[in-house]
Amino acid sequence: MAQQQRMGGQPMFILAEDSQRTRGEDAQSSNIQAGKAIAESVRTTLGPRGMDKMLVSDGGDVVITNDGATILEEMDIEHPAAQMIVEVAETQEEEVGDGTTTASVLAGRLLAQAEDLLEDDVHPTTIVEGYHEASALALEAVEDVTLDEELDDDLLRKVTESSMTGKGTGDVDAAALAGTVVDAIRAVDGEQGVGRENITVRTRTGASSSATELVEGVIAEEEPVHEDMPRSVEGASVAILDLDLEIREANIDAEYDITDVDQLNQAIEAEESELRGYAETLGDAGIDIAFVTGDVEDRVGSYLAEFGVLAFDSLSDDDAGAIARATGAKTLGSVDDLDTDDFGHADRVRVERFGGDDLAFVEGGAAAEAVTVLARGGTEHVADELERALNDALDVATAALDSGGVVPGAGASEIAIADHIRSEAASISGRKQLAVEAFADAVDVIPRTLAENTGMDPIDALVDLRSLHEEEGVAGLIAEGQTGHVDDPVEYGILDPAAVKREAVESATEAATMIVRIDDVISSS
Ligand code: ADP
Ligand code: MG
């Protein structure tokens, strides 16, 4: 429907004729429904007993995951308000790496509560204000429940393990993986905080998840240019070359240049000596390992092998960056004037074969403490989900160390948040109080969902949680085997980073208040 206005008697079209417009309560209600629906779709995956989702793309690709952000990313979502919930999950994933389901479920519940308030004639602006006040109270509560203890390895392992439980990683030993994650974090933990960018996760199929290991260095998905090259070099000088090692100018140019056999032989010799020259130059400069971004001609490869140089070609930008950071090698654009100062160093460079592919291990780089977690899985699906779980766990440990410690998990923090908001709501006047209380009710969705997914009665669970919280100040829903019970999650090592809770509250509030404020949807199609 085109929007028409009159100006000086002439009709003026301010919108394209085929644009769609929905206004007022219709717009609000359609947005709220869409947002709620999308949050609802990931609800069953929350917590250790959460189920997995299988997502099938148009092309038939299958992803099996329990990760909220991945699910929402894979789903083809068109509705703009639903898209905002997807963005909540994305922001959460980017900022803290975990809590994506929590954040989107909370956003959906905030919308559902807002819908009720709107029906009771609470103005959208009042809802927005109330939600913002409640969100500030929630952050206070997160601060209050943050554990005082220093984050030692033991505590760090617990947070890491909590973030991995319930991931579709098969029968992985979560404790062992958590140990690997903490070792990786400690290897790159310095005065500037955790150098998270120096930890990479690589996957390889062909072994069970328990074969997952920490490599003290960088692993590049590259294979040697020539089979006669050494497959392991100790105390290696490493060069990164951003060029092609091939004939610069064709010596055997066009047919009419060559008039007799001697000339041809000369041209061939000139080529050979140019190709051999590369190998000689690199060998003489003392380079043991050459990582080349461009092509390396086969003949150069065999000359390099003769000089005992291990070379890799068509290096990816990621690998080049990682190797440069780890070894301290500068990227060189030419082989003229090679200077040892520009080379990097590694204790060992070795090539290992995994399931038909070679991997280059660059260990003990001289410049930075780069490490790699080599994740193994029986199948690609298992390895991929393990990779996601490990990356989340690494982010979680980083968030716990660098941004504000850990809080009790298993719904305990949410029970504390809701309790704090309710007790402060009493002093807030007018209808805004209703919105603040509605926010507290929305936060209950997390423990309630954990209860449901554990097969417990959600109402009984909430009652028990609140009463234990009243007595002890901390109460969570411990999932064990096929059921669960109410207890202190800290005793069970169930902990989440405070940053995950803060980010979830902030991004869910932001999305929900944004959607509630919209009363006009104009889409040009
Ligand atoms: P998210 O995407 O929000 O991280 P998860 O499926 O990872 O969703 O579930 C996280 C929630 O599960 C957190 O609230 C966490 O405290 C809780 N949790 C983790 N382990 C347990 C456990 N053993 N028992 C109960 N809750 C747990
Ligand atoms: Mg999680």
Coordinates of C-alpha atoms and ligand atoms in Angstrom, one line a residue:
M1 CA 0.0 0.0 0.0
A2 CA 1.5 3.3 -1.0
Q3 CA 1.5 6.2 1.4
Q4 CA 0.1 9.3 0.0
Q5 CA 0.2 12.8 1.4
R6 CA -1.0 16.0 -0.2
M7 CA 1.2 19.0 -0.6
G8 CA -0.1 22.0 -2.5
G9 CA -2.9 19.9 -3.9
Q10 CA -0.5 17.5 -5.6
P11 CA -0.3 13.9 -4.2
M12 CA 3.1 13.2 -2.9
F13 CA 4.3 9.7 -2.6
I14 CA 6.7 9.2 0.3
L15 CA 6.9 5.5 0.1
A16 CA 7.4 3.2 -2.9
E17 CA 4.0 1.9 -4.1
D18 CA 4.7 -1.7 -3.2
S19 CA 6.0 -1.0 0.3
Q20 CA 4.2 -2.7 3.2
R21 CA 3.2 -0.9 6.3
T22 CA 1.8 -2.2 9.6
R23 CA 1.0 0.2 12.3
G24 CA 0.2 0.6 16.0
E25 CA -0.9 -2.4 18.0
D26 CA -0.8 -4.7 14.9
A27 CA 2.9 -3.9 14.4
Q28 CA 3.7 -4.3 18.1
S29 CA 1.9 -7.5 18.4
S30 CA 3.4 -9.0 15.2
N31 CA 6.9 -8.0 16.4
I32 CA 6.4 -9.4 19.8
Q33 CA 5.0 -12.7 18.5
A34 CA 8.0 -13.1 16.1
G35 CA 10.5 -12.3 18.8
K36 CA 8.9 -14.7 21.3
A37 CA 8.7 -17.5 18.7
I38 CA 12.3 -17.3 17.9
A39 CA 13.3 -17.4 21.6
E40 CA 11.0 -20.3 22.2
S41 CA 12.7 -22.3 19.4
V42 CA 16.0 -22.5 21.4
R43 CA 14.4 -22.9 24.8
T44 CA 14.6 -26.7 24.9
T45 CA 18.4 -26.6 24.4
L46 CA 19.1 -24.7 27.7
G47 CA 21.2 -26.4 30.3
P48 CA 23.0 -29.7 30.7
R49 CA 19.9 -31.7 29.9
G50 CA 19.0 -29.6 27.0
M51 CA 18.3 -31.3 23.7
D52 CA 20.2 -30.8 20.4
K53 CA 18.8 -29.4 17.2
M54 CA 19.5 -30.8 13.8
L55 CA 19.5 -28.1 11.2
V56 CA 19.3 -28.9 7.5
S57 CA 20.1 -26.2 5.0
D58 CA 18.6 -25.8 1.5
G59 CA 21.6 -27.6 0.1
G60 CA 21.2 -30.5 2.4
D61 CA 24.1 -29.7 4.8
V62 CA 23.4 -30.9 8.3
V63 CA 24.5 -29.2 11.5
I64 CA 23.8 -30.9 14.8
T65 CA 24.2 -28.5 17.7
N66 CA 23.1 -27.4 21.2
D67 CA 24.6 -23.9 20.8
G68 CA 22.0 -21.2 20.7
A69 CA 24.0 -18.8 18.5
T70 CA 24.7 -21.5 16.0
I71 CA 21.0 -22.6 15.8
L72 CA 19.8 -19.0 15.3
E73 CA 22.5 -18.3 12.8
E74 CA 21.7 -21.4 10.7
M75 CA 17.9 -20.7 10.7
D76 CA 16.8 -18.6 7.8
I77 CA 15.1 -15.9 9.7
E78 CA 13.4 -13.1 7.8
H79 CA 11.1 -11.3 10.2
P80 CA 13.0 -8.1 11.3
A81 CA 12.0 -8.4 15.0
A82 CA 13.0 -12.0 15.1
Q83 CA 16.2 -11.0 13.5
M84 CA 16.8 -8.7 16.5
I85 CA 16.7 -11.7 18.8
V86 CA 19.2 -13.4 16.5
E87 CA 21.4 -10.4 17.0
V88 CA 21.1 -10.7 20.8
A89 CA 22.6 -14.2 20.4
E90 CA 25.3 -13.0 18.0
T91 CA 26.3 -10.1 20.3
Q92 CA 26.5 -12.5 23.3
E93 CA 28.6 -14.9 21.3
E94 CA 31.0 -12.1 20.2
E95 CA 31.3 -10.4 23.6
V96 CA 31.6 -13.4 25.9
G97 CA 31.3 -16.6 23.9
D98 CA 28.6 -18.2 26.0
G99 CA 25.1 -17.7 27.3
T100 CA 23.5 -17.3 23.9
T101 CA 20.5 -19.4 24.8
T102 CA 20.1 -17.7 28.1
A103 CA 20.2 -14.3 26.4
S104 CA 17.7 -15.1 23.7
V105 CA 15.3 -16.9 26.0
L106 CA 15.4 -14.0 28.4
A107 CA 14.7 -11.5 25.5
G108 CA 11.7 -13.6 24.4
R109 CA 10.3 -13.7 28.0
L110 CA 10.8 -10.0 28.4
L111 CA 8.7 -9.6 25.2
A112 CA 6.0 -11.9 26.5
Q113 CA 5.8 -9.9 29.8
A114 CA 5.7 -6.7 27.8
E115 CA 2.7 -8.0 25.8
D116 CA 0.8 -8.6 29.1
L117 CA 1.7 -5.1 30.3
L118 CA 0.5 -3.6 27.0
E119 CA -2.8 -5.4 27.3
D120 CA -3.2 -3.9 30.8
D121 CA -2.6 -0.5 29.2
V122 CA 0.8 0.2 30.5
H123 CA 2.4 2.6 28.0
P124 CA 5.4 1.3 26.0
T125 CA 7.6 4.1 27.3
T126 CA 6.8 3.1 30.9
I127 CA 7.7 -0.5 30.1
V128 CA 11.0 0.6 28.6
E129 CA 11.8 2.7 31.6
G130 CA 10.9 0.0 34.0
Y131 CA 12.9 -2.6 32.1
H132 CA 16.0 -0.3 32.1
E133 CA 15.7 0.2 35.9
A134 CA 15.2 -3.5 36.5
S135 CA 18.2 -4.2 34.3
A136 CA 20.4 -2.0 36.4
L137 CA 19.2 -3.8 39.5
A138 CA 20.0 -7.1 37.8
L139 CA 23.6 -6.0 37.3
E140 CA 23.8 -5.0 41.0
A141 CA 22.7 -8.5 41.9
V142 CA 25.2 -10.1 39.6
E143 CA 27.9 -8.1 41.4
D144 CA 26.6 -9.3 44.7
V145 CA 26.7 -13.0 43.9
T146 CA 30.2 -12.8 42.3
L147 CA 32.5 -15.2 44.2
D148 CA 35.2 -13.5 46.3
E149 CA 37.7 -16.2 45.8
E150 CA 40.7 -15.7 43.5
L151 CA 40.4 -17.6 40.3
D152 CA 42.9 -20.5 40.6
D153 CA 43.2 -23.3 38.1
D154 CA 40.7 -25.4 40.0
L155 CA 38.0 -22.7 39.9
L156 CA 38.8 -22.0 36.3
R157 CA 38.4 -25.7 35.4
K158 CA 35.0 -25.7 37.0
V159 CA 33.7 -22.7 35.0
T160 CA 35.1 -24.2 31.9
E161 CA 33.6 -27.6 32.6
S162 CA 30.2 -26.0 33.4
S163 CA 30.2 -24.3 30.0
M164 CA 30.8 -27.6 28.3
T165 CA 28.3 -29.8 30.0
G166 CA 25.4 -30.7 27.8
K167 CA 27.1 -29.8 24.6
G168 CA 26.6 -32.5 22.0
T169 CA 30.1 -33.7 22.3
G170 CA 29.3 -37.3 22.7
D171 CA 30.8 -39.2 25.7
V172 CA 33.7 -36.7 26.1
D173 CA 35.4 -36.5 29.3
A174 CA 34.5 -32.9 30.1
A175 CA 36.9 -32.7 33.0
A176 CA 39.8 -33.7 30.8
L177 CA 38.8 -31.1 28.1
A178 CA 38.4 -28.5 30.8
G179 CA 42.0 -29.3 31.9
T180 CA 43.3 -28.8 28.3
V181 CA 41.4 -25.5 28.0
V182 CA 42.9 -24.2 31.3
D183 CA 46.4 -25.2 30.3
A184 CA 45.9 -23.4 27.0
I185 CA 44.7 -20.3 28.8
R186 CA 47.5 -20.3 31.3
A187 CA 50.1 -20.6 28.4
V188 CA 49.0 -17.3 26.9
D189 CA 48.0 -15.5 30.2
G190 CA 50.3 -12.5 30.7
E191 CA 50.3 -9.1 32.3
Q192 CA 48.1 -7.7 29.6
G193 CA 45.5 -10.4 30.4
V194 CA 44.7 -13.5 28.4
G195 CA 46.1 -13.5 24.9
R196 CA 43.0 -15.2 23.6
E197 CA 44.0 -14.5 19.9
N198 CA 47.1 -16.7 20.5
I199 CA 44.9 -19.8 21.0
T200 CA 43.6 -21.6 18.0
V201 CA 41.4 -24.6 17.8
R202 CA 41.9 -27.0 14.9
T203 CA 39.8 -30.1 14.2
R204 CA 40.8 -33.4 12.7
T205 CA 38.6 -36.5 12.4
G206 CA 39.8 -40.0 12.7
A207 CA 40.2 -40.3 16.5
S208 CA 37.9 -40.0 19.4
S209 CA 37.4 -36.8 21.3
S210 CA 39.6 -38.1 24.1
A211 CA 42.6 -37.8 21.8
T212 CA 42.2 -34.0 21.8
E213 CA 45.5 -32.4 22.7
L214 CA 47.3 -29.2 23.4
V215 CA 50.1 -28.3 21.1
E216 CA 52.6 -25.7 22.3
G217 CA 52.6 -23.8 19.1
V218 CA 50.8 -23.2 15.8
I219 CA 49.4 -25.8 13.5
A220 CA 49.2 -24.8 9.9
E221 CA 47.1 -26.8 7.4
E222 CA 49.9 -26.9 4.9
E223 CA 51.8 -29.7 3.3
P224 CA 55.5 -29.7 2.1
V225 CA 56.1 -28.7 -1.5
H226 CA 58.3 -31.7 -2.1
E227 CA 58.3 -35.2 -0.7
D228 CA 62.1 -35.3 -0.2
M229 CA 62.0 -32.4 2.2
P230 CA 62.8 -33.1 5.9
R231 CA 59.6 -33.7 7.9
S232 CA 61.1 -32.5 11.2
V233 CA 63.6 -29.7 11.9
E234 CA 64.8 -28.7 15.3
G235 CA 66.0 -25.2 16.2
A236 CA 64.5 -23.9 13.0
S237 CA 65.0 -20.5 11.3
V238 CA 61.7 -19.6 9.7
A239 CA 61.1 -17.3 6.8
I240 CA 57.7 -16.1 5.5
L241 CA 57.9 -15.1 1.9
D242 CA 55.1 -13.2 0.2
L243 CA 56.0 -14.1 -3.4
D244 CA 56.1 -16.8 -6.0
L245 CA 59.2 -18.9 -6.4
E246 CA 59.0 -19.5 -10.2
I247 CA 60.5 -18.1 -13.4
R248 CA 60.2 -14.3 -13.3
E249 CA 60.4 -13.8 -17.0
A250 CA 60.0 -16.5 -19.6
N251 CA 63.5 -17.2 -21.0
I252 CA 62.0 -19.5 -23.6
D253 CA 59.7 -16.8 -24.8
A254 CA 58.2 -17.1 -28.2
E255 CA 59.1 -19.5 -31.0
Y256 CA 60.8 -16.9 -33.2
D257 CA 63.4 -16.2 -30.4
I258 CA 64.8 -19.7 -30.7
T259 CA 66.5 -20.3 -33.9
D260 CA 68.8 -23.3 -33.1
V261 CA 69.2 -26.0 -30.5
D262 CA 72.1 -24.2 -28.7
Q263 CA 69.9 -21.3 -28.1
L264 CA 67.2 -23.5 -26.7
N265 CA 69.6 -25.2 -24.4
Q266 CA 70.9 -21.9 -23.2
A267 CA 67.4 -20.7 -22.4
I268 CA 66.7 -23.9 -20.5
E269 CA 69.9 -23.5 -18.5
A270 CA 69.1 -19.9 -17.7
E271 CA 65.7 -21.1 -16.4
E272 CA 67.2 -23.8 -14.3
S273 CA 69.8 -21.6 -12.8
E274 CA 67.2 -19.0 -11.9
L275 CA 65.1 -21.8 -10.2
R276 CA 68.2 -23.3 -8.5
G277 CA 69.2 -19.7 -7.5
Y278 CA 66.1 -19.4 -5.3
A279 CA 67.0 -22.6 -3.4
E280 CA 70.6 -21.5 -3.1
T281 CA 69.7 -18.1 -1.8
L282 CA 67.4 -19.5 0.8
G283 CA 69.8 -22.2 1.8
D284 CA 72.8 -19.9 2.0
A285 CA 70.8 -17.4 4.1
G286 CA 70.4 -20.2 6.7
I287 CA 66.6 -20.6 6.3
D288 CA 65.4 -24.0 7.4
I289 CA 61.7 -23.5 6.9
A290 CA 60.1 -21.4 4.1
F291 CA 56.4 -20.5 4.3
V292 CA 55.6 -19.1 0.9
T293 CA 52.2 -17.4 0.3
G294 CA 52.5 -17.8 -3.5
D295 CA 53.4 -20.7 -5.7
V296 CA 56.6 -22.7 -5.6
E297 CA 57.5 -24.3 -8.9
D298 CA 58.1 -28.0 -8.7
R299 CA 61.7 -27.7 -9.8
V300 CA 62.4 -25.1 -7.1
G301 CA 60.8 -27.6 -4.7
S302 CA 63.2 -30.3 -5.6
Y303 CA 66.2 -27.9 -5.4
L304 CA 65.0 -26.7 -1.9
A305 CA 64.8 -30.4 -0.9
E306 CA 68.4 -30.8 -2.0
F307 CA 69.4 -27.9 0.2
G308 CA 67.5 -29.4 3.1
V309 CA 64.9 -26.6 3.3
L310 CA 61.4 -27.5 4.3
A311 CA 59.0 -25.4 2.3
F312 CA 55.3 -24.9 2.1
D313 CA 53.4 -22.9 -0.6
S314 CA 50.0 -21.3 -1.1
L315 CA 50.0 -20.4 2.6
S316 CA 46.7 -19.0 3.9
D317 CA 46.6 -15.5 5.4
D318 CA 45.5 -16.9 8.7
D319 CA 48.4 -19.3 8.8
A320 CA 50.9 -16.6 7.7
G321 CA 49.6 -14.3 10.5
A322 CA 49.8 -17.0 13.2
I323 CA 53.3 -18.2 12.2
A324 CA 54.5 -14.6 12.1
R325 CA 53.2 -13.9 15.6
A326 CA 54.5 -17.1 17.0
T327 CA 58.0 -17.1 15.5
G328 CA 58.6 -13.4 15.1
A329 CA 59.2 -13.8 11.3
K330 CA 58.7 -10.8 9.2
T331 CA 56.8 -11.2 5.9
L332 CA 59.3 -10.7 3.1
G333 CA 58.4 -9.5 -0.4
S334 CA 61.6 -10.5 -2.0
V335 CA 64.6 -12.9 -1.7
D336 CA 67.1 -10.1 -2.4
D337 CA 69.0 -8.9 0.7
L338 CA 67.8 -11.6 3.1
D339 CA 68.6 -10.5 6.6
T340 CA 68.7 -13.0 9.5
D341 CA 67.0 -10.4 11.7
D342 CA 63.8 -10.9 9.5
F343 CA 63.7 -14.6 10.2
G344 CA 61.6 -16.1 12.9
H345 CA 62.6 -19.0 15.2
A346 CA 60.9 -22.1 16.5
D347 CA 62.2 -25.0 18.7
R348 CA 60.8 -27.5 16.3
V349 CA 58.8 -27.6 13.0
R350 CA 57.4 -31.0 12.1
V351 CA 54.9 -32.4 9.6
E352 CA 52.4 -35.0 10.7
R353 CA 49.9 -36.9 8.7
F354 CA 46.3 -36.9 9.9
G355 CA 43.6 -38.8 7.9
G356 CA 45.3 -38.3 4.6
D357 CA 46.3 -34.6 5.1
D358 CA 49.5 -33.2 6.3
L359 CA 49.6 -30.6 9.1
A360 CA 52.6 -28.5 9.9
F361 CA 53.4 -28.1 13.6
V362 CA 55.4 -25.0 14.5
E363 CA 56.3 -25.5 18.1
G364 CA 58.1 -23.3 20.7
G365 CA 58.0 -20.1 18.6
A366 CA 60.5 -17.5 19.9
A367 CA 58.2 -14.5 19.7
A368 CA 54.9 -15.4 21.4
E369 CA 53.3 -18.1 23.4
A370 CA 50.9 -19.3 20.8
V371 CA 49.2 -22.6 21.4
T372 CA 46.8 -24.8 19.5
V373 CA 44.1 -27.1 20.7
L374 CA 43.9 -30.0 18.3
A375 CA 40.3 -31.3 18.6
R376 CA 39.7 -34.8 17.5
G377 CA 36.3 -36.4 16.8
G378 CA 35.2 -39.7 15.2
T379 CA 33.1 -37.9 12.6
E380 CA 33.0 -34.4 11.3
H381 CA 29.8 -33.5 13.2
V382 CA 31.4 -34.6 16.5
A383 CA 34.6 -32.7 15.7
D384 CA 32.7 -29.6 14.7
E385 CA 30.5 -29.5 17.7
L386 CA 33.6 -30.1 19.9
E387 CA 35.3 -27.2 18.2
R388 CA 32.4 -24.9 19.1
A389 CA 32.4 -26.2 22.6
L390 CA 36.1 -25.7 23.0
N391 CA 36.0 -22.2 21.6
D392 CA 33.1 -21.3 23.9
A393 CA 35.0 -22.8 26.8
L394 CA 38.1 -20.8 26.0
D395 CA 36.1 -17.6 25.8
V396 CA 34.4 -18.5 29.1
A397 CA 37.7 -18.9 30.9
T398 CA 39.0 -15.7 29.3
A399 CA 35.9 -13.8 30.4
A400 CA 36.1 -15.2 33.9
L401 CA 39.8 -14.2 34.2
D402 CA 39.7 -10.8 32.5
S403 CA 36.2 -9.5 33.1
G404 CA 35.0 -9.9 36.6
G405 CA 35.0 -13.3 38.0
V406 CA 32.4 -16.1 38.4
V407 CA 28.9 -16.5 39.7
P408 CA 26.9 -19.5 40.8
G409 CA 25.3 -21.3 37.9
A410 CA 22.3 -23.6 37.6
G411 CA 19.8 -20.8 37.8
A412 CA 21.1 -19.5 41.2
S413 CA 22.2 -16.2 39.8
E414 CA 18.9 -15.7 38.2
I415 CA 17.0 -16.5 41.4
A416 CA 19.2 -13.9 43.1
I417 CA 18.6 -11.3 40.4
A418 CA 14.8 -11.8 40.5
D419 CA 14.8 -11.6 44.3
H420 CA 16.8 -8.4 44.3
I421 CA 14.6 -6.7 41.7
R422 CA 11.4 -7.7 43.5
S423 CA 12.6 -6.3 46.8
E424 CA 13.6 -3.0 45.2
A425 CA 10.5 -2.8 43.1
A426 CA 8.4 -1.9 46.2
S427 CA 10.1 1.6 46.3
I428 CA 9.3 2.3 42.7
S429 CA 6.1 4.3 42.2
G430 CA 3.4 4.2 39.6
R431 CA 2.9 1.8 36.8
K432 CA 6.7 1.5 36.3
Q433 CA 6.7 -0.8 39.3
L434 CA 4.6 -3.2 37.3
A435 CA 7.2 -3.2 34.5
V436 CA 10.0 -3.7 37.0
E437 CA 8.2 -6.7 38.6
A438 CA 7.5 -8.1 35.1
F439 CA 11.2 -8.1 34.5
A440 CA 11.8 -10.1 37.6
D441 CA 9.2 -12.6 36.5
A442 CA 10.9 -12.8 33.1
V443 CA 14.2 -13.7 34.7
D444 CA 12.5 -16.7 36.3
V445 CA 12.3 -18.2 32.8
I446 CA 15.9 -19.4 33.2
P447 CA 15.5 -21.6 36.4
R448 CA 12.0 -22.6 35.2
T449 CA 13.4 -23.8 31.8
L450 CA 16.3 -25.6 33.5
A451 CA 13.7 -27.4 35.6
E452 CA 11.6 -28.3 32.6
N453 CA 14.5 -29.6 30.6
T454 CA 15.6 -31.7 33.6
G455 CA 12.1 -33.2 33.8
M456 CA 11.2 -31.5 37.0
D457 CA 7.9 -29.7 37.8
P458 CA 8.8 -26.0 37.1
I459 CA 6.5 -24.5 39.8
D460 CA 7.6 -26.8 42.6
A461 CA 11.2 -26.2 41.5
L462 CA 10.8 -22.4 41.7
V463 CA 9.2 -22.6 45.1
D464 CA 12.0 -24.8 46.4
L465 CA 14.7 -22.6 44.8
R466 CA 13.2 -19.4 46.4
S467 CA 13.0 -20.9 49.8
L468 CA 16.5 -22.2 49.8
H469 CA 17.7 -18.9 48.4
E470 CA 15.9 -17.2 51.3
E471 CA 17.7 -19.5 53.8
E472 CA 21.2 -19.8 52.3
G473 CA 21.5 -16.9 49.9
V474 CA 22.3 -19.2 47.0
A475 CA 20.2 -21.9 45.4
G476 CA 20.5 -23.7 42.1
L477 CA 18.9 -26.5 40.2
I478 CA 21.5 -29.2 40.1
A479 CA 21.0 -31.6 37.1
E480 CA 22.1 -35.1 37.8
G481 CA 21.4 -38.1 35.8
Q482 CA 17.8 -38.1 34.7
T483 CA 16.6 -35.7 37.3
G484 CA 17.7 -32.8 39.4
H485 CA 17.5 -31.3 42.9
V486 CA 17.9 -27.9 44.6
D487 CA 21.2 -27.2 46.2
D488 CA 24.2 -24.9 46.3
P489 CA 25.7 -25.0 42.8
V490 CA 29.1 -23.8 44.0
E491 CA 29.5 -27.0 45.9
Y492 CA 29.0 -28.9 42.7
G493 CA 31.4 -26.7 40.8
I494 CA 28.6 -25.3 38.6
L495 CA 29.8 -21.7 37.9
D496 CA 29.3 -19.2 35.1
P497 CA 31.4 -16.1 34.3
A498 CA 29.8 -12.9 35.7
A499 CA 30.3 -11.4 32.3
V500 CA 28.0 -13.9 30.7
K501 CA 25.2 -12.9 33.0
R502 CA 25.8 -9.2 32.6
E503 CA 25.9 -9.4 28.9
A504 CA 22.8 -11.5 28.7
V505 CA 20.8 -9.0 30.9
E506 CA 22.0 -6.1 28.9
S507 CA 21.5 -7.4 25.4
A508 CA 18.2 -9.0 26.2
T509 CA 16.9 -5.8 27.7
E510 CA 18.2 -3.8 24.8
A511 CA 16.5 -6.0 22.2
A512 CA 13.2 -6.3 24.1
T513 CA 12.9 -2.5 24.7
M514 CA 13.7 -1.8 21.1
I515 CA 11.0 -4.1 19.9
V516 CA 8.4 -2.7 22.4
R517 CA 9.1 0.8 21.2
I518 CA 8.3 0.1 17.6
D519 CA 4.7 0.9 16.5
D520 CA 5.2 1.3 12.8
V521 CA 6.8 -1.2 10.4
I522 CA 7.4 -0.1 6.9
S523 CA 9.1 -2.5 4.6
S524 CA 9.9 -2.0 1.0
S525 CA 9.7 -5.2 -0.9
Ligands
ADP1 P1 23.8 -21.0 27.1 O1 23.7 -20.9 25.6 O2 22.9 -19.9 27.7 O3 25.1 -21.0 27.7 P2 23.6 -23.7 28.0 O4 22.8 -24.8 27.3 O5 25.0 -23.8 27.9 O6 23.0 -22.3 27.4 O7 23.1 -23.7 29.5 C1 23.7 -22.8 30.4 C2 23.0 -22.9 31.8 O8 23.1 -24.2 32.3 C3 23.7 -22.0 32.8 O9 22.7 -21.3 33.5 C4 24.5 -22.9 33.7 O10 24.7 -22.4 35.0 C5 23.6 -24.2 33.6 N1 24.3 -25.4 34.0 C6 25.5 -25.9 33.6 N2 25.8 -27.0 34.2 C7 24.7 -27.4 35.0 C8 24.4 -28.5 35.9 N3 25.2 -29.5 36.1 N4 23.2 -28.4 36.5 C9 22.3 -27.4 36.3 N5 22.6 -26.3 35.5 C10 23.8 -26.3 34.9
MG2 MG 26.6 -22.5 27.5

